[in-house]
PDB file of C-alpha atoms in Angstrom:
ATOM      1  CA  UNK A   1       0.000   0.000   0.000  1.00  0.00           C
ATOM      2  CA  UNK A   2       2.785   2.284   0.939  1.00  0.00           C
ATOM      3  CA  UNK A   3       4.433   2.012  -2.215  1.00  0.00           C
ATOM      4  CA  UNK A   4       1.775   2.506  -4.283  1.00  0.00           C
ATOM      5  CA  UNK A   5       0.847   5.609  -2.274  1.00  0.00           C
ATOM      6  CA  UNK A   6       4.364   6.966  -3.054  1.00  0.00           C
ATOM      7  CA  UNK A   7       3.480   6.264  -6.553  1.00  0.00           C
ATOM      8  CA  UNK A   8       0.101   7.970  -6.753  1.00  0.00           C
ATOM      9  CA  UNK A   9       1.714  10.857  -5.111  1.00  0.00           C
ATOM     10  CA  UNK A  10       4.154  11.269  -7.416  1.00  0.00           C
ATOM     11  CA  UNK A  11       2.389  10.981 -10.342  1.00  0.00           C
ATOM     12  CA  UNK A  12      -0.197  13.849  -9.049  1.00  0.00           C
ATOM     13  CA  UNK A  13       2.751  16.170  -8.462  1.00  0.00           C
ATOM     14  CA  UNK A  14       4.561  15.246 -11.534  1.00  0.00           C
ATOM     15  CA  UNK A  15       0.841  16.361 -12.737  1.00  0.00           C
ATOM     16  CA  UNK A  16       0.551  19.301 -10.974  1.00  0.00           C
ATOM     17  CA  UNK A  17       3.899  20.870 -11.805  1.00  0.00           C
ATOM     18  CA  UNK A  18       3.326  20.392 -15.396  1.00  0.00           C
ATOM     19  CA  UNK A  19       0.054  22.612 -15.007  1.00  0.00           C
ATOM     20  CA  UNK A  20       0.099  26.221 -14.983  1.00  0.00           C
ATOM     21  CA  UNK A  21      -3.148  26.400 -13.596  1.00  0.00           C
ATOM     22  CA  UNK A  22      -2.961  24.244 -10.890  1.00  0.00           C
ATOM     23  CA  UNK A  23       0.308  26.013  -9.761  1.00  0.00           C
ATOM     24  CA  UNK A  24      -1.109  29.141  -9.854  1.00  0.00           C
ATOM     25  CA  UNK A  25      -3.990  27.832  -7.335  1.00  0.00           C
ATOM     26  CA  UNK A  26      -1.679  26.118  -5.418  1.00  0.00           C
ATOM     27  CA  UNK A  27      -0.266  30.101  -4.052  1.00  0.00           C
ATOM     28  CA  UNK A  28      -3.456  30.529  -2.200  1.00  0.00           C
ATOM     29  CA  UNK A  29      -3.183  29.457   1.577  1.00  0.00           C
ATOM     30  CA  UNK A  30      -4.415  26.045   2.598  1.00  0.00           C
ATOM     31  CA  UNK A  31      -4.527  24.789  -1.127  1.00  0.00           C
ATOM     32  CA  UNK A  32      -2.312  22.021  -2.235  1.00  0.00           C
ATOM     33  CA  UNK A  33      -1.608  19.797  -4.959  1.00  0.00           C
ATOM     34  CA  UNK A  34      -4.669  17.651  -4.571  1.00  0.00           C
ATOM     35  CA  UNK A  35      -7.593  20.618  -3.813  1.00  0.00           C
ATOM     36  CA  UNK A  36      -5.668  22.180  -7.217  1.00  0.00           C
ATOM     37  CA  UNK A  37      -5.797  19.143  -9.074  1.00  0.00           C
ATOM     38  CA  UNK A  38      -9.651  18.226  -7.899  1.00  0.00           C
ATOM     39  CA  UNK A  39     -10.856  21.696  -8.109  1.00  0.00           C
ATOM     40  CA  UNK A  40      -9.346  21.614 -12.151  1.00  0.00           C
ATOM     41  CA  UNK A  41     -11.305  18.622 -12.732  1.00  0.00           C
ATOM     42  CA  UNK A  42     -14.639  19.337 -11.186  1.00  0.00           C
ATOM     43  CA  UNK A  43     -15.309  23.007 -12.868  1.00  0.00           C
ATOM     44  CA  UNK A  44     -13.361  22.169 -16.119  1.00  0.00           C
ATOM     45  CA  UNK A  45     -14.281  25.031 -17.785  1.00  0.00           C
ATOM     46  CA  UNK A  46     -14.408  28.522 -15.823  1.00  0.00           C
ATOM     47  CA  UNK A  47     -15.885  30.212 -18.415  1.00  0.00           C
ATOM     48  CA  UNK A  48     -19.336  28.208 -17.796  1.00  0.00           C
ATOM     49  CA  UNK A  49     -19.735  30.617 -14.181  1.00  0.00           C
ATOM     50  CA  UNK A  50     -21.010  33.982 -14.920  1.00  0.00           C
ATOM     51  CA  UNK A  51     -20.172  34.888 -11.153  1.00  0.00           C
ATOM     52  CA  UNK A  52     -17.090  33.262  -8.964  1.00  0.00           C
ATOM     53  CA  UNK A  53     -19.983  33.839  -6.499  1.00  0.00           C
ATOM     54  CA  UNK A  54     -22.189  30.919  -8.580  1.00  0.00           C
ATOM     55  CA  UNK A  55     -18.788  27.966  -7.746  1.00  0.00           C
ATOM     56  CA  UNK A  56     -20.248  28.168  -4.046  1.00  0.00           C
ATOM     57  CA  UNK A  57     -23.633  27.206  -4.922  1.00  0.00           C
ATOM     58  CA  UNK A  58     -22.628  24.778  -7.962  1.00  0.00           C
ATOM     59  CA  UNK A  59     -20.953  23.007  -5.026  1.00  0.00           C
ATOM     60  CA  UNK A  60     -23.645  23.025  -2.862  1.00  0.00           C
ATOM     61  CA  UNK A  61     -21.580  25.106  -0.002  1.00  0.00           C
ATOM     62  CA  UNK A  62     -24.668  27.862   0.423  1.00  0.00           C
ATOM     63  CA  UNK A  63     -27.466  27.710   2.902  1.00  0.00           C
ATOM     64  CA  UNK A  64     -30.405  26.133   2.124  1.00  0.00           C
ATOM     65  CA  UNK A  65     -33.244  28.332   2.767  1.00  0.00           C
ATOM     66  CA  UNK A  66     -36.271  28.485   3.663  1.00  0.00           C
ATOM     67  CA  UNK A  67     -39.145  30.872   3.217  1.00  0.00           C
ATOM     68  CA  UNK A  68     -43.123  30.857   3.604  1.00  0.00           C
ATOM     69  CA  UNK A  69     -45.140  34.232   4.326  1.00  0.00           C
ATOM     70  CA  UNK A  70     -43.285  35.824   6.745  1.00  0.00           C
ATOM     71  CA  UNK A  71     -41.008  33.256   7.539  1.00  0.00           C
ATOM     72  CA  UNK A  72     -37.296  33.248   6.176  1.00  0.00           C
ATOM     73  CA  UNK A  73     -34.641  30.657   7.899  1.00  0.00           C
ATOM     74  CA  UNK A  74     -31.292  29.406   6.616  1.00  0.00           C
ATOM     75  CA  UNK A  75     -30.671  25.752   7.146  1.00  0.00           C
ATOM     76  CA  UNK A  76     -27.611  23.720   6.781  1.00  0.00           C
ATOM     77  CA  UNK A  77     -25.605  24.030   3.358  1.00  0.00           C
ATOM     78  CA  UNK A  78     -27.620  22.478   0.567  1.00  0.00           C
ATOM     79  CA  UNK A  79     -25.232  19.781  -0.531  1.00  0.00           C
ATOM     80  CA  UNK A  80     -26.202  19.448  -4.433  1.00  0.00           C
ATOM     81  CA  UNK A  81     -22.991  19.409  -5.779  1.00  0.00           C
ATOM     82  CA  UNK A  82     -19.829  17.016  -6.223  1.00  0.00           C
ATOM     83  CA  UNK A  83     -19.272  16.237  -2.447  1.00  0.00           C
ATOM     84  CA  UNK A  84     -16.106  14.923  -3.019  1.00  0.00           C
ATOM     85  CA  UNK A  85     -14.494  18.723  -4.172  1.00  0.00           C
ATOM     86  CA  UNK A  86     -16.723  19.869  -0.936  1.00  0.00           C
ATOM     87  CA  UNK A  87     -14.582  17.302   1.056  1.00  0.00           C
ATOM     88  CA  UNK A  88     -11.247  18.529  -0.572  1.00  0.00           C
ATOM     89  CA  UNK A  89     -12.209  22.230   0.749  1.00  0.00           C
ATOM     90  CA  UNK A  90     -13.450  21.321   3.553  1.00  0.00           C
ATOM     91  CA  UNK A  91      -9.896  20.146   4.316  1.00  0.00           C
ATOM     92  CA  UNK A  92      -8.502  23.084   2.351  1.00  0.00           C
ATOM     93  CA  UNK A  93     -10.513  25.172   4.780  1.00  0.00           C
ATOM     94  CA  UNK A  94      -9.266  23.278   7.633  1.00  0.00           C
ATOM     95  CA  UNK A  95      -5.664  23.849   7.000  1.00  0.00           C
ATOM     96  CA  UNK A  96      -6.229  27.092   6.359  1.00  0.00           C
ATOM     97  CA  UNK A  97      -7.392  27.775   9.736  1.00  0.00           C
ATOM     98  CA  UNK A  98      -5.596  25.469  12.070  1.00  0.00           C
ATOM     99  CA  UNK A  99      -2.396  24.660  10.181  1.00  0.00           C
ATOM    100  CA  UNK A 100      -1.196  28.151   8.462  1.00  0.00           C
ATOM    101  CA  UNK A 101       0.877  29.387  10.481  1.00  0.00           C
ATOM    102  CA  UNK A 102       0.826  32.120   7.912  1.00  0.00           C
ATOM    103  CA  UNK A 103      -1.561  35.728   8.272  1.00  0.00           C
ATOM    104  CA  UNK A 104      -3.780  36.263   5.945  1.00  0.00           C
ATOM    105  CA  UNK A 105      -6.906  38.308   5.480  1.00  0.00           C
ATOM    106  CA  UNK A 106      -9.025  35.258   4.621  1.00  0.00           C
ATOM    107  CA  UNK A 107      -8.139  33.178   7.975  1.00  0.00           C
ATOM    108  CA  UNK A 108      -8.257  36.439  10.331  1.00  0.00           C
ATOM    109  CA  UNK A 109     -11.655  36.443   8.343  1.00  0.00           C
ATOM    110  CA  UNK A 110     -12.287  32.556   8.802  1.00  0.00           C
ATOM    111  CA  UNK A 111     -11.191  32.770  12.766  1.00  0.00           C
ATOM    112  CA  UNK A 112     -14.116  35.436  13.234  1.00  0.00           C
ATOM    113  CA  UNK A 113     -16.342  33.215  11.929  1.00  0.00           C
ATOM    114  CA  UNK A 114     -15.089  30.818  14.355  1.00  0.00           C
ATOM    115  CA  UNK A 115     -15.641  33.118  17.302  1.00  0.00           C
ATOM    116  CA  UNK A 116     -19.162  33.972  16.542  1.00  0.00           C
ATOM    117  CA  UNK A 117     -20.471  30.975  14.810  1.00  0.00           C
ATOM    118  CA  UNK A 118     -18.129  27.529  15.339  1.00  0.00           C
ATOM    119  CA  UNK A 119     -15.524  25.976  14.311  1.00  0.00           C
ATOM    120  CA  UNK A 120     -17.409  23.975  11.859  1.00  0.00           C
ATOM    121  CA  UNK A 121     -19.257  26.547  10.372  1.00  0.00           C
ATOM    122  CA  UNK A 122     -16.639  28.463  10.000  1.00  0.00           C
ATOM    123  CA  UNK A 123     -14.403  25.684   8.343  1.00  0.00           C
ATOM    124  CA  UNK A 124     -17.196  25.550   5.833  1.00  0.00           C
ATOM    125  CA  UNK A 125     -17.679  29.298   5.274  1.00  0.00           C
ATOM    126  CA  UNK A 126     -13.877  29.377   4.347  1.00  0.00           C
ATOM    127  CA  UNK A 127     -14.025  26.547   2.092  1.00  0.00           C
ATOM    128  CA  UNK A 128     -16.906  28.215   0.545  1.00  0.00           C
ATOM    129  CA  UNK A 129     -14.292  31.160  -0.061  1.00  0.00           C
ATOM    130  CA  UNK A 130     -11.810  29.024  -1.406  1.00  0.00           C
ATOM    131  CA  UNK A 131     -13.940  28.101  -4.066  1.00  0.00           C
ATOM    132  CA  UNK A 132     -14.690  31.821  -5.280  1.00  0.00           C
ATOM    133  CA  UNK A 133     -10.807  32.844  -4.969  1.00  0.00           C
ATOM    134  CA  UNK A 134      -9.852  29.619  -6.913  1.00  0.00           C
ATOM    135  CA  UNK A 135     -12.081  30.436  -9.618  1.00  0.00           C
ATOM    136  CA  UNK A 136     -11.780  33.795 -10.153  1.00  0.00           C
ATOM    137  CA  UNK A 137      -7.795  33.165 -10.008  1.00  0.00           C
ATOM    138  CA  UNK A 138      -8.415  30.584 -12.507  1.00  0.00           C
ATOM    139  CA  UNK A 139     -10.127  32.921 -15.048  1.00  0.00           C
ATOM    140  CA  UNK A 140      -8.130  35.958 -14.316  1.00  0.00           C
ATOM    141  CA  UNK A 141      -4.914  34.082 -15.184  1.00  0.00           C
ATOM    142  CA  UNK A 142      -3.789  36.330 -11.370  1.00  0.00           C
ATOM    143  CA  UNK A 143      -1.608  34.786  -8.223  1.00  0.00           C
ATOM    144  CA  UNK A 144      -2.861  34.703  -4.622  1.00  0.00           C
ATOM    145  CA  UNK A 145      -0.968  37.997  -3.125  1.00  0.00           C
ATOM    146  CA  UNK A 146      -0.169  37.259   0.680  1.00  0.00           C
ATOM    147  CA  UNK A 147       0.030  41.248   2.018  1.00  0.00           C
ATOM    148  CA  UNK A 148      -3.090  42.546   0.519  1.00  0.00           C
ATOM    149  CA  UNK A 149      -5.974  41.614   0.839  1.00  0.00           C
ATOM    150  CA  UNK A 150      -7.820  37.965   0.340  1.00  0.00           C
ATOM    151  CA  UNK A 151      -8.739  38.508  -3.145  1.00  0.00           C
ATOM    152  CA  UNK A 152      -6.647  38.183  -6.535  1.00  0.00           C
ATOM    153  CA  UNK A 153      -4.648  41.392  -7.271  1.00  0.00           C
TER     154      UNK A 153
END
């Protein structure tokens, strides 16, 4: 098993480096070679989004709601998408905010949500974010900037 795992992992970096893409979402925090590689093959084209805003949805990482007369609630996130890319940023998410060691705007914003809202919730929310920086790095052909701010510059 071990061996073939070293295989495997080659072959995805081997991938990975070849792809200019995948590098370029690899310079956002909490993003590695396999959120890159599964976040390439899931939206395939970026051009098919109107919005980066519309990834989030597409993935099924937005509140389900619900509303009758007066009544409006949120629920839990819908989950109509792929659910294995919303298990790669859920990890991505969870890196983000508990291994970076690195500041950035996006996990001061992510640890907020933390404070007020959960852990979980929050883990979510950030991957949720991922999603709309990835893409709109993707299309824009731009690099995750560190010192600025938490979108592509």
């Amino acid at each position: 098993m071990r061996e073939q795992y070293a295989i495997l992992h080659r072959q995805l970096h081997r991938i990975v480096r070849r792809d200019e893409v995948c590098r370029r979402l690899m310079t956002i925090p909490g993003v590695g070679p396999l959120a890159a590689v599964t976040f390439r093959t899931t939206i395939d084209d970026p051009a098919r989004f109107r919005r980066s805003r519309d990834v989030g949805a597409h993935l099924g990482m937005t509140p389900r709601k619900y509303a009758s007369g007066e009544t409006d609630r949120n629920g839990p996130i819908s989950k109509v998408g792929d659910a294995g890319m919303r298990a790669v940023l859920y990890q991505a998410g969870l890196a983000l905010l508990t291994r970076s060691q690195r500041w950035s705007k996006l996990r001061a914003w992510g640890m907020a949500v933390a404070k007020r809202r959960g852990m979980r919730r929050a883990i979510v929310a950030v991957g949720r974010k991922l999603a709309i920086l990835m893409h709109r790095i993707w299309k824009d052909g731009n690099t995750y900037e560190w010192g600025q701010s938490a979108t592509a510059t």
